[in-house]
XYZ file of C-alpha atoms in Angstrom:
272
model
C 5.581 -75.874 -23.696
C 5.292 -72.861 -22.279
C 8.374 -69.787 -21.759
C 8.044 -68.615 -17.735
C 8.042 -64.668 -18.102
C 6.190 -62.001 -15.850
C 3.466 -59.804 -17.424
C 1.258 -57.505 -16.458
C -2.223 -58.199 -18.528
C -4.107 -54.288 -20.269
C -7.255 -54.226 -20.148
C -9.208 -56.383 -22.739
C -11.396 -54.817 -26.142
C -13.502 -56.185 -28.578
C -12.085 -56.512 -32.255
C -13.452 -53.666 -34.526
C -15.786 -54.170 -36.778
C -16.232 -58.177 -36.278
C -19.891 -59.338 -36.837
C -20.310 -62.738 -35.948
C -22.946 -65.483 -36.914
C -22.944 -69.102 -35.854
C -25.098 -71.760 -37.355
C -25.850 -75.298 -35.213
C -25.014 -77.273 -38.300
C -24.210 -81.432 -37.877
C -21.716 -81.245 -40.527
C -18.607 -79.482 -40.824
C -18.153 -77.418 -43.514
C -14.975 -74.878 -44.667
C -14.909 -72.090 -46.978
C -13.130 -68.627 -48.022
C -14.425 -66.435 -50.015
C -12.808 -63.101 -51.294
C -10.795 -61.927 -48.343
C -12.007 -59.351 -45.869
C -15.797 -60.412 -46.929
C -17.044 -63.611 -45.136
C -14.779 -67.175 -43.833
C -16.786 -70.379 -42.699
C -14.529 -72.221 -40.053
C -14.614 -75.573 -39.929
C -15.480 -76.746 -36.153
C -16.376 -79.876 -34.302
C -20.154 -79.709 -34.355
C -20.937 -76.384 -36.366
C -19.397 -73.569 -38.086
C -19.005 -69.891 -38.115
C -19.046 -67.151 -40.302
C -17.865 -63.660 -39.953
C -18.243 -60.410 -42.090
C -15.786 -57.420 -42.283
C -15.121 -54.679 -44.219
C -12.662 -55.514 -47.390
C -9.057 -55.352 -45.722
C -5.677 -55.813 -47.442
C -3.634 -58.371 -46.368
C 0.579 -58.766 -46.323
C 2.733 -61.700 -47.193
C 5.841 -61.949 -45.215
C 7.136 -64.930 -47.389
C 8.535 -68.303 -46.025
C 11.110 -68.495 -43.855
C 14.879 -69.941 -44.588
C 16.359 -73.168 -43.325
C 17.312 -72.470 -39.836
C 18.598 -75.643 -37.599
C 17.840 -75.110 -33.548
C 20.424 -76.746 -32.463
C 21.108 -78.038 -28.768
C 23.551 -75.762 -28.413
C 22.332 -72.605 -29.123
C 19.431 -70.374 -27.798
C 16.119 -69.511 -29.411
C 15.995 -65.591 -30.167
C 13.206 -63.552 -31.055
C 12.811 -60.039 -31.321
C 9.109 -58.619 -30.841
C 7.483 -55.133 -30.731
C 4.695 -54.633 -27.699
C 2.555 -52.664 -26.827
C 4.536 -51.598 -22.877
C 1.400 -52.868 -20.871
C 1.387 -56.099 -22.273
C 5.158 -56.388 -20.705
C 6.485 -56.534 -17.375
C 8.573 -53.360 -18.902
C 7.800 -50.317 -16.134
C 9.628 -47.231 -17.908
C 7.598 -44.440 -19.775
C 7.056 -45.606 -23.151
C 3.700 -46.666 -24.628
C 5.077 -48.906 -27.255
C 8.162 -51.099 -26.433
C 10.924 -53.760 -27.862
C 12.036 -57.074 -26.512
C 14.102 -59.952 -27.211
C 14.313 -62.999 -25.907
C 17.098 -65.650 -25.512
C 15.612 -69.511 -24.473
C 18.003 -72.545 -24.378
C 16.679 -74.140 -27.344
C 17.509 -77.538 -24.965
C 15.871 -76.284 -22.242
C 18.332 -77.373 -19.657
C 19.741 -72.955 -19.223
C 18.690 -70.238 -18.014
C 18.409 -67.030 -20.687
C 17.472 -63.630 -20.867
C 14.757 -60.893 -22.117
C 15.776 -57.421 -22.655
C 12.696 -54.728 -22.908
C 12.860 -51.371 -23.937
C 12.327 -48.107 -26.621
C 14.686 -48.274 -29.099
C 16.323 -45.369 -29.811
C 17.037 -43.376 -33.083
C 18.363 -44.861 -36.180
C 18.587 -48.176 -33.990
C 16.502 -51.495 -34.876
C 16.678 -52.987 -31.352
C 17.122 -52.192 -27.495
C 20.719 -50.940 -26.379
C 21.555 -53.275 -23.770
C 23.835 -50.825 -21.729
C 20.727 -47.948 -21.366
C 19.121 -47.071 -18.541
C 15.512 -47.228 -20.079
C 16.454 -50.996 -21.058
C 15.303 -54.091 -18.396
C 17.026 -57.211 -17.806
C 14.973 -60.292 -16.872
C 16.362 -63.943 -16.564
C 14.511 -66.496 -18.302
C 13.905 -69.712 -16.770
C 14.912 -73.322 -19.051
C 12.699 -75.911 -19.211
C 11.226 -76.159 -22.806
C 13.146 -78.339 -25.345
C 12.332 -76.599 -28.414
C 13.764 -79.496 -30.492
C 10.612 -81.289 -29.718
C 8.261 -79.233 -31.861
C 10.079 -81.250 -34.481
C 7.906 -84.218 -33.302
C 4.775 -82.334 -33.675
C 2.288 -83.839 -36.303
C 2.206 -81.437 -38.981
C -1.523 -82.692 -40.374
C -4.034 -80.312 -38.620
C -6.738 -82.887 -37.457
C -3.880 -85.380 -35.957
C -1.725 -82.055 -34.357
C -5.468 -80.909 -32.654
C -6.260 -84.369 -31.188
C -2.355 -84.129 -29.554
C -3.438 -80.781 -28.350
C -6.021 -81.662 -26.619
C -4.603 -84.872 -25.533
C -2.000 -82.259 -23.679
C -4.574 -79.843 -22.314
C -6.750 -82.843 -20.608
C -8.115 -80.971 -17.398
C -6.502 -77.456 -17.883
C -7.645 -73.906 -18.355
C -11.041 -72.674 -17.193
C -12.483 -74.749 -20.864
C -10.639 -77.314 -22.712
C -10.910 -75.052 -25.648
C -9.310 -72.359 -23.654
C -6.289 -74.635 -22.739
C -5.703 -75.751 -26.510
C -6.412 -72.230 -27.930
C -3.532 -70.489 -25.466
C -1.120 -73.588 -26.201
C -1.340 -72.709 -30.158
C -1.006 -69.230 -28.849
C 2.576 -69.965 -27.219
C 3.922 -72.765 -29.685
C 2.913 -69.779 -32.577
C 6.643 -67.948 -32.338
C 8.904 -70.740 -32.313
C 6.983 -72.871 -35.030
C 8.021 -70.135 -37.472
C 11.231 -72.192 -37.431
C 9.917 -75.774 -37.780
C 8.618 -76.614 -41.566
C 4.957 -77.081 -42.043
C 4.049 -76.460 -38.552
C 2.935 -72.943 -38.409
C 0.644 -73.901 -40.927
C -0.454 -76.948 -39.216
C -1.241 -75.143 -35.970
C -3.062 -71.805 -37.684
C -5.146 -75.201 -39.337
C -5.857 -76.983 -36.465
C -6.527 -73.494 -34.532
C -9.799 -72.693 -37.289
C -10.955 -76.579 -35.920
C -11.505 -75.032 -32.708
C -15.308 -74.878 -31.379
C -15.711 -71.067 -30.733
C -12.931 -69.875 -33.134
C -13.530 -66.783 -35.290
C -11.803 -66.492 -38.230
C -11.184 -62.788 -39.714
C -8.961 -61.027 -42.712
C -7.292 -58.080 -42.386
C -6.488 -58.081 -38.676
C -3.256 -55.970 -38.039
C -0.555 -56.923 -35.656
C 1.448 -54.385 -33.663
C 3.435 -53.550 -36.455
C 0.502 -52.991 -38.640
C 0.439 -55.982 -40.419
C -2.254 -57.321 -41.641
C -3.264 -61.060 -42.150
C -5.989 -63.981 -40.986
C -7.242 -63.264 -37.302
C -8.103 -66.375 -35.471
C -9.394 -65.347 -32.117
C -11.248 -67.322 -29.183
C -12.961 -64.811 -26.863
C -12.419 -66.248 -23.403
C -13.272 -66.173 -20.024
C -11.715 -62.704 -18.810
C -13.196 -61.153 -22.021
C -9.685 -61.108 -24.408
C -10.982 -61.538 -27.730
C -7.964 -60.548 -29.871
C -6.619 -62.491 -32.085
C -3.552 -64.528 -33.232
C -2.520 -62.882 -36.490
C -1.212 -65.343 -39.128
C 0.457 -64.420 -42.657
C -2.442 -64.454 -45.210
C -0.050 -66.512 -48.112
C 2.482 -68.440 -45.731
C 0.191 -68.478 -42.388
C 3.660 -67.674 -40.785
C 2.586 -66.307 -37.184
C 2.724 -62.931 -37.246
C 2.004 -61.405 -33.875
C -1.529 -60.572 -31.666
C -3.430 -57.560 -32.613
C -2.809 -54.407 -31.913
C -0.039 -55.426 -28.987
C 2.713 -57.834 -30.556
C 4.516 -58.532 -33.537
C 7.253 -60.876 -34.486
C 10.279 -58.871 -35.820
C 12.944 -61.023 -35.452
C 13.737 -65.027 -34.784
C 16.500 -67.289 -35.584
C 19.291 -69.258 -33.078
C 22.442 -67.360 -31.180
C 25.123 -69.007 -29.301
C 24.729 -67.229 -25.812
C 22.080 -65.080 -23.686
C 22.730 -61.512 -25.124
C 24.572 -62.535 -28.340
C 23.270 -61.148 -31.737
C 21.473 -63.975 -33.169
C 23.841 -66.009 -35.990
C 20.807 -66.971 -37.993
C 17.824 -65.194 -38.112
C 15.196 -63.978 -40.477
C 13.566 -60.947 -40.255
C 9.817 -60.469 -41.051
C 9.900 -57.178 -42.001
C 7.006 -54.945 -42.972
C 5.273 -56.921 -45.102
């Protein structure tokens, strides 16, 4: 499940302030202790530990009852960082919103751009603001089949992943990374994938990592390959996905009845 969108990738930095220690242990173990100060991941043959600097952290709260019907389209409404966009105007720091056939059988749309002034989202008649169609082809209504228990929702994962990415690990880890958004939406499977996500071998686990908007909350990341270490930013109380640091964060999601439409059920994330 994956949304087909052009992007042009920034160049890649380590996470602040993250000290990392892995012990080779045979058994599993899992375990928080006061936030900001040291998490033990649970992981398939050993564990991990990180220390950080005491960080607050934001609850977002749970979101309402919203149906994704076959109908409609999937909107969300994000704030990036321009260079993690296909968006090639001016501004450092950019909106975008997204319409996706929630059946997957339509074509939608993406708008980028700065928002102006006293506005909360992209004018879609300005210059400064790009149009992009968005290919169908993901039936949303199928996350409702996910398994919602971590270790069973991992195993189908992986079971989906057999023979991609450049590690299997890799493969799973970016697949949690683009189910994250639209799981908001399904109950009990946000959780279930930040869960499965810490069962990851190589995942580090961090408080206090900030999203784009400056939220803060429980960074899982998986440094990879081409050196991107940041990490998935999940609500600290709800484990709502909340954006990646320092480039995205979810603003915005709920269902609308046609590419460009403002959404007729949404829920807004807000500050924190």
């Amino acid at each position: 499940m994956r949304e087909i969108t052009s992007r042009r990738t920034a160049p890649r930095r380590a996470l602040p302030g993250r000290r990392l220690v892995v012990w080779a242990a045979p058994l599993a173990l899992a375990a928080t202790v006061a936030a900001g100060t040291v998490v033990v991941t649970e992981l398939r043959g050993g564990q991990q530990a990180v220390q950080t600097p005491a960080r607050p952290t934001t609850t977002v709260g749970d979101p309402p009852p919203i149906t994704m019907g076959a109908d409609r389209f999937l909107y969300k409404r994000r704030v990036m960082s321009a260079d993690h966009t296909a968006f090639d105007g001016a501004a450092d720091e950019v909106q975008r919103e997204d319409w996706l056939a929630v059946d997957g059988g339509r074509d939608g749309l993406a708008l980028t751009g700065p928002v102006g002034p006293g506005a909360d989202r992209p004018d879609p008649r300005a210059p400064t603001t790009e149009r992009m169609a968005m290919s169908g082809g993901t039936d949303y209504r199928e996350l409702k089949e996910l398994p919602t228990d971590p270790e069973k929702l991992l195993d189908h994962l992986y079971r989906q992943t057999e023979g991609q990415g450049p590690t299997h690990e890799e493969a799973v880890f970016e697949t949690v990374s683009s189910l994250a958004e639209p799981a908001v939406l399904v109950p009990g499977l946000s959780e279930a994938l930040y869960r499965a996500a810490r069962l990851i071998p190589g995942v580090v686990v961090e408080n206090g990592v900030a999203d784009r908007a400056g939220r803060t909350g429980v960074g899982l990341a998986l440094p990879d390959s081409r050196g991107d270490d940041r990490a998935l930013v999940f609500d600290h109380a709800s484990f709502v996905f909340l954006g990646v640091e320092g480039t995205t964060a979810l603003l915005e999601i709920g269902v609308a009845d046609r590419p460009g439409a403002p959404p007729a059920e949404s829920w807004k994330l807000g500050a924190g």
